[in-house]
Coordinates of C-alpha atoms in Angstrom, one line a residue:
M1253 CA 121.7 51.3 -13.5
N1254 CA 118.0 52.3 -12.8
K1255 CA 115.4 51.1 -15.2
N1256 CA 113.6 53.6 -17.1
P1257 CA 110.0 53.8 -15.6
L1258 CA 108.6 54.3 -19.2
S1259 CA 110.2 51.2 -20.5
F1260 CA 108.1 48.1 -21.2
Q1261 CA 111.1 45.8 -20.5
L1262 CA 110.1 42.9 -18.1
N1263 CA 111.9 42.3 -14.9
V1264 CA 113.3 38.8 -14.8
D1265 CA 113.1 38.7 -11.0
D1266 CA 109.4 38.8 -11.2
F1267 CA 109.3 35.4 -12.7
V1268 CA 111.3 33.3 -10.3
A1269 CA 109.8 29.9 -9.7
A1270 CA 107.6 29.7 -6.6
S1271 CA 109.1 27.6 -3.8
A1272 CA 107.4 24.5 -2.4
S1273 CA 105.9 26.2 0.6
E1274 CA 104.5 28.9 -1.6
K1275 CA 102.9 26.3 -3.9
E1276 CA 101.4 24.5 -1.0
S1277 CA 99.8 27.7 0.4
L1278 CA 97.9 28.3 -2.9
T1279 CA 96.7 24.7 -3.0
V1280 CA 93.1 24.3 -1.7
M1281 CA 92.4 20.7 -1.0
R1282 CA 88.7 19.6 -0.9
E1283 CA 87.5 16.1 0.1
S1284 CA 86.2 14.1 -2.9
V1285 CA 82.6 13.3 -2.0
G1286 CA 79.6 11.8 -4.0
F1287 CA 76.3 13.6 -4.7
W1288 CA 74.3 12.1 -1.8
K1289 CA 77.1 12.4 0.8
D1290 CA 77.6 16.0 -0.1
G1291 CA 73.9 16.6 0.2
L1292 CA 73.6 15.0 3.5
R1293 CA 76.5 16.8 5.0
R1294 CA 74.9 20.1 3.9
F1295 CA 71.6 19.0 5.1
R1296 CA 72.9 18.2 8.6
K1297 CA 74.2 21.8 8.9
N1298 CA 70.6 23.2 8.5
K1299 CA 69.2 23.3 12.0
I1300 CA 65.7 24.2 11.0
A1301 CA 65.5 21.3 8.6
M1302 CA 67.0 19.0 11.1
T1303 CA 64.5 20.1 13.7
A1304 CA 61.7 19.4 11.3
L1305 CA 63.1 16.0 10.4
V1306 CA 63.2 15.0 14.2
I1307 CA 59.6 16.2 14.5
V1308 CA 58.5 14.1 11.5
L1309 CA 60.2 11.1 12.9
A1310 CA 58.5 11.6 16.2
I1311 CA 55.1 11.8 14.5
V1312 CA 55.8 8.6 12.5
V1313 CA 56.9 6.7 15.7
L1314 CA 53.7 8.2 17.4
C1315 CA 51.3 7.1 14.7
F1316 CA 53.0 3.8 13.6
I1317 CA 54.7 2.4 16.5
V1318 CA 52.8 3.5 19.6
P1319 CA 49.4 2.2 18.7
G1320 CA 51.0 -1.3 18.5
F1321 CA 51.4 -1.5 22.4
Y1322 CA 48.9 1.1 23.4
P1323 CA 46.3 -0.6 25.8
Y1324 CA 43.3 0.5 23.9
K1325 CA 42.2 -0.1 20.2
Y1326 CA 40.8 2.6 18.0
E1327 CA 37.5 0.6 17.4
Q1328 CA 37.1 -0.5 21.1
Q1329 CA 34.0 0.9 22.7
M1330 CA 33.8 1.0 26.5
K1331 CA 30.3 1.2 28.1
G1332 CA 30.0 4.0 30.7
S1333 CA 33.1 5.8 29.3
E1334 CA 31.3 8.1 26.7
R1335 CA 32.7 11.7 26.4
L1336 CA 35.2 11.6 29.1
A1337 CA 37.4 14.6 29.6
P1338 CA 41.2 14.2 29.4
M1339 CA 42.7 12.0 32.1
Q1340 CA 39.2 11.3 33.5
Y1341 CA 38.0 7.9 34.4
S1342 CA 34.6 6.4 34.2
K1343 CA 32.7 5.1 37.2
I1344 CA 33.5 1.5 36.3
E1345 CA 37.2 2.3 35.9
Q1346 CA 37.3 4.3 39.0
Q1347 CA 35.8 1.2 40.9
Q1348 CA 38.6 -0.8 39.3
I1349 CA 41.2 1.5 40.6
D1350 CA 39.7 1.5 44.0
A1351 CA 39.9 -2.2 44.0
G1352 CA 43.7 -2.0 43.4
E1353 CA 43.6 -2.7 39.7
S1354 CA 45.8 -0.8 37.2
V1355 CA 43.8 1.3 34.6
F1356 CA 45.6 3.3 31.9
P1357 CA 44.4 6.9 31.8
H1358 CA 42.5 8.3 28.7
I1359 CA 45.0 11.0 27.8
L1360 CA 42.6 12.9 25.5
G1361 CA 39.5 11.5 27.0
T1362 CA 36.9 9.5 24.9
D1363 CA 34.5 10.3 22.1
S1364 CA 30.6 9.9 22.1
N1365 CA 30.9 6.1 21.6
G1366 CA 33.3 5.6 24.5
R1367 CA 36.3 5.0 22.4
D1368 CA 39.8 6.3 23.6
Y1369 CA 40.4 9.5 21.7
A1370 CA 44.3 9.5 21.8
I1371 CA 44.5 6.1 20.0
R1372 CA 42.1 7.4 17.4
V1373 CA 44.0 10.5 16.9
M1374 CA 47.3 8.5 16.3
V1375 CA 45.6 6.0 14.0
G1376 CA 44.0 9.1 12.1
G1377 CA 47.5 10.5 11.7
R1378 CA 48.8 7.1 10.5
V1379 CA 46.0 7.0 7.8
S1380 CA 46.8 10.7 6.8
L1381 CA 50.5 10.0 6.5
M1382 CA 50.0 6.9 4.4
V1383 CA 47.7 8.7 2.1
G1384 CA 50.2 11.6 1.8
I1385 CA 53.1 9.4 1.1
V1386 CA 51.5 7.1 -1.3
A1387 CA 49.9 9.8 -3.2
S1388 CA 53.1 11.7 -3.4
L1389 CA 54.9 8.8 -4.7
L1390 CA 52.3 8.3 -7.4
I1391 CA 52.5 11.9 -8.2
L1392 CA 56.2 11.8 -8.4
V1393 CA 56.5 8.8 -10.7
I1394 CA 53.8 9.8 -13.1
G1395 CA 54.6 13.5 -13.1
S1396 CA 58.4 13.3 -13.5
L1397 CA 58.1 10.8 -16.3
Y1398 CA 55.4 12.7 -18.2
G1399 CA 57.1 16.1 -17.9
A1400 CA 60.5 14.8 -18.8
I1401 CA 59.4 13.2 -22.0
S1402 CA 57.4 16.2 -22.9
G1403 CA 60.2 18.7 -22.2
Y1404 CA 62.9 16.5 -23.9
F1405 CA 61.0 15.9 -27.2
G1406 CA 59.3 19.2 -27.4
G1407 CA 57.6 20.2 -30.7
V1408 CA 54.4 18.4 -31.5
V1409 CA 54.9 15.9 -28.8
D1410 CA 55.2 18.5 -26.1
L1411 CA 52.2 20.4 -27.6
I1412 CA 49.9 17.4 -27.6
M1413 CA 51.1 16.3 -24.0
M1414 CA 50.7 19.8 -22.5
R1415 CA 47.1 20.1 -24.1
I1416 CA 46.3 17.0 -22.3
V1417 CA 47.5 18.5 -19.0
D1418 CA 45.4 21.6 -19.7
I1419 CA 42.2 19.4 -20.1
I1420 CA 43.0 17.6 -16.9
Y1421 CA 43.3 20.8 -15.0
T1422 CA 39.7 21.6 -15.9
I1423 CA 38.3 18.4 -14.3
P1424 CA 36.8 18.9 -10.8
D1425 CA 38.6 16.4 -8.5
V1426 CA 35.9 16.3 -5.7
L1427 CA 33.2 15.4 -8.3
I1428 CA 35.4 12.7 -9.8
I1429 CA 36.0 11.1 -6.2
I1430 CA 32.3 11.0 -5.5
L1431 CA 31.4 9.5 -9.0
L1432 CA 34.1 6.9 -8.6
A1433 CA 33.1 6.1 -5.1
Q1434 CA 29.5 5.3 -6.4
I1435 CA 30.6 3.3 -9.5
L1436 CA 33.3 1.3 -7.5
K1437 CA 31.3 0.8 -4.5
F1438 CA 29.9 -2.7 -5.2
P1439 CA 32.8 -4.0 -7.3
L1440 CA 35.1 -3.0 -4.4
Q1441 CA 32.8 -4.6 -1.9
T1442 CA 32.9 -7.9 -3.9
L1443 CA 36.7 -7.7 -4.2
G1444 CA 37.1 -7.1 -0.5
E1445 CA 35.4 -10.5 0.3
V1446 CA 38.2 -12.3 -1.7
A1447 CA 41.0 -13.6 0.5
G1448 CA 44.0 -11.2 0.6
F1449 CA 41.9 -8.2 -0.2
G1450 CA 40.3 -7.5 3.2
W1451 CA 42.1 -4.1 3.4
I1452 CA 39.7 -2.8 0.8
Q1453 CA 36.8 -3.0 3.2
K1454 CA 38.8 -1.2 5.9
L1455 CA 39.7 1.7 3.6
G1456 CA 36.3 1.8 1.8
P1457 CA 35.4 2.9 -1.8
N1458 CA 35.8 6.5 -0.9
M1459 CA 39.6 6.0 0.0
I1460 CA 40.3 3.9 -3.0
S1461 CA 38.6 6.6 -5.3
M1462 CA 40.8 9.2 -3.7
F1463 CA 44.0 7.2 -4.6
I1464 CA 42.7 6.7 -8.2
V1465 CA 42.1 10.5 -8.5
F1466 CA 45.5 11.3 -7.2
A1467 CA 46.9 9.1 -9.8
L1468 CA 44.8 10.5 -12.6
L1469 CA 44.7 14.2 -11.8
Y1470 CA 47.1 15.5 -9.3
W1471 CA 50.4 14.8 -11.2
V1472 CA 49.9 17.6 -13.7
G1473 CA 51.6 20.2 -11.4
M1474 CA 54.7 18.0 -11.0
A1475 CA 54.6 17.4 -14.8
R1476 CA 54.8 21.1 -15.6
I1477 CA 57.6 21.8 -13.2
V1478 CA 59.7 18.9 -14.6
R1479 CA 59.0 19.9 -18.0
S1480 CA 60.2 23.5 -17.5
Q1481 CA 63.4 22.2 -15.9
I1482 CA 64.1 19.7 -18.6
M1483 CA 63.6 22.4 -21.3
V1484 CA 66.3 24.4 -19.8
L1485 CA 68.8 21.5 -18.9
K1486 CA 68.6 19.9 -22.4
Q1487 CA 70.4 22.9 -23.9
N1488 CA 73.6 22.2 -21.8
E1489 CA 76.8 21.0 -23.1
Y1490 CA 76.8 17.7 -21.4
V1491 CA 73.5 16.7 -23.0
T1492 CA 75.0 17.6 -26.4
A1493 CA 78.1 15.5 -25.6
A1494 CA 75.9 12.5 -24.5
R1495 CA 74.1 12.7 -27.8
A1496 CA 77.3 12.9 -29.7
L1497 CA 78.6 9.8 -28.0
G1498 CA 75.5 7.9 -29.0
A1499 CA 73.6 7.7 -25.7
K1500 CA 70.1 6.6 -26.0
K1501 CA 67.4 9.1 -25.2
R1502 CA 66.2 7.0 -22.3
R1503 CA 69.6 7.1 -20.8
I1504 CA 69.8 10.9 -21.4
I1505 CA 66.5 11.5 -19.6
G1506 CA 67.1 9.2 -16.8
K1507 CA 70.8 9.7 -16.2
H1508 CA 71.5 13.3 -17.1
L1509 CA 68.3 15.3 -17.0
I1510 CA 66.2 13.9 -14.2
T1511 CA 69.1 13.5 -12.0
N1512 CA 69.8 17.2 -12.3
C1513 CA 66.2 17.9 -11.4
I1514 CA 66.7 15.9 -8.1
G1515 CA 66.4 19.1 -6.0
T1516 CA 63.2 20.1 -7.6
L1517 CA 61.8 16.7 -7.4
I1518 CA 62.7 16.3 -3.8
V1519 CA 61.3 19.6 -2.5
T1520 CA 58.1 19.3 -4.8
T1521 CA 57.5 15.7 -3.5
T1522 CA 58.1 16.6 0.1
L1523 CA 55.7 19.6 -0.2
Q1524 CA 53.2 17.4 -2.0
I1525 CA 52.9 15.2 1.1
P1526 CA 51.2 17.9 3.3
S1527 CA 49.2 19.1 0.3
S1528 CA 47.9 15.5 -0.1
I1529 CA 47.2 15.2 3.6
F1530 CA 45.3 18.3 3.6
T1531 CA 43.3 17.1 0.6
E1532 CA 42.5 13.9 2.3
S1533 CA 41.6 15.6 5.7
F1534 CA 39.3 18.1 3.8
L1535 CA 37.5 15.3 1.9
S1536 CA 37.2 13.2 5.1
F1537 CA 35.8 16.3 6.8
L1538 CA 33.1 16.2 4.1
G1539 CA 32.5 12.5 4.7
L1540 CA 34.3 11.3 1.6
G1541 CA 37.3 9.7 3.5
V1542 CA 38.0 6.3 5.0
Q1543 CA 35.4 3.9 6.1
A1544 CA 34.1 4.0 9.7
P1545 CA 35.3 3.0 12.2
M1546 CA 38.7 3.7 10.8
P1547 CA 39.5 7.2 11.7
S1548 CA 41.3 10.0 9.9
L1549 CA 42.2 13.5 11.2
G1550 CA 39.6 15.2 8.9
S1551 CA 36.8 12.8 10.1
L1552 CA 37.8 13.3 13.8
A1553 CA 37.6 17.2 13.2
S1554 CA 34.3 16.9 11.6
A1555 CA 32.9 14.7 14.3
A1556 CA 34.3 17.1 17.1
L1557 CA 32.4 20.1 15.8
N1558 CA 29.1 19.0 17.3
G1559 CA 30.4 19.3 21.0
F1560 CA 33.0 21.9 20.4
Q1561 CA 31.9 24.3 23.1
S1562 CA 31.9 21.3 25.8
F1563 CA 34.9 19.5 24.6
P1564 CA 37.1 21.8 22.5
E1565 CA 40.1 19.4 22.9
K1566 CA 38.4 16.9 20.6
L1567 CA 38.8 19.4 17.8
F1568 CA 42.1 21.0 18.7
A1569 CA 44.0 17.5 19.0
P1570 CA 43.5 16.3 15.2
A1571 CA 43.7 20.1 14.0
F1572 CA 47.1 20.6 15.8
L1573 CA 48.5 17.3 14.5
I1574 CA 47.5 18.4 10.9
F1575 CA 49.3 21.8 11.6
I1576 CA 52.5 20.2 12.8
I1577 CA 52.6 17.6 10.1
I1578 CA 52.1 20.3 7.3
L1579 CA 54.6 22.8 8.9
S1580 CA 57.3 20.0 9.5
F1581 CA 57.1 18.7 5.9
N1582 CA 57.3 22.2 4.5
L1583 CA 60.3 23.0 6.5
L1584 CA 61.8 19.7 5.7
G1585 CA 61.3 20.3 2.0
D1586 CA 63.0 23.6 2.0
G1587 CA 66.0 22.1 3.8
L1588 CA 66.2 19.3 1.3
R1589 CA 66.0 21.7 -1.6
D1590 CA 68.9 23.7 -0.3
A1591 CA 71.0 20.6 0.4
F1592 CA 70.4 18.5 -2.8
D1593 CA 69.9 21.3 -5.5
P1594 CA 73.1 21.2 -7.5
K1595 CA 72.5 24.8 -8.5
L1596 CA 72.6 26.0 -4.9
K1597 CA 76.0 24.6 -4.1
A1598 CA 78.6 27.1 -3.1

């Protein structure tokens, strides 16, 4: 008997239990992985970010490892070798070669004081990278903690803390660096004579003042970014559940809120490194950087301006290294954000 098409009676045959093969075809199995393992797997699939990482590692090797066995030192002055062109030998070196001795070439020539320029560019890159990394870590720690506390507590606490941030934004950083360098000049010189503090004399009061200013002023951008993220995340159900279970505020901020900001923290910190390097290079270009004879990319570029028409490679070498560092860290930061941001997971 045919069923009436207008009837709402259900057909029992439509509710037959699925077979084992049909159930297996509907099951989508996914490997259980942790947060970091999943992020690394996603990061390795990003070819641009992986290329940027390889370039960053190559720069690190060039600036930190190669100077250890390079035949010349960054402060070594060679008489008669002033302002040599790339791969050019001085008269004394040419005589040594004619006598059968082995002389390592000056790949980028020498400067006006007869110092090998390639080793100075490598050491300058090392100084700039160290400044960028140390400054970014200071900014990350101070900014993330300050912004997380402000965003989580809100109310009067947030109002007072953000007004402090607004005041810090108005302080001119270059002026503070100059003032601190003059105030700390003699105390740092005295401290540098103490055993174990000789590194202070190598860096100089200008560089120490720069680190202090990074710790005092440059974290405000990070704090605002983290605060905005925390104010959104603290409305989620898992934060309410953690409060209901009696979790302490310190645990909620560190375990639940900052952890879910990890993508933002990684990309902001990674992008802060080239920003800090550019700031250090700019200040060194103005003469507010490391103490001579320690080079930095900014001081090398500043010194190369005088003979730019005759020796343009002396300016292009540090400028090109600054360009490569900033571009690589920017691409690396974008790749890390795409890999570790929980909101971007498919």
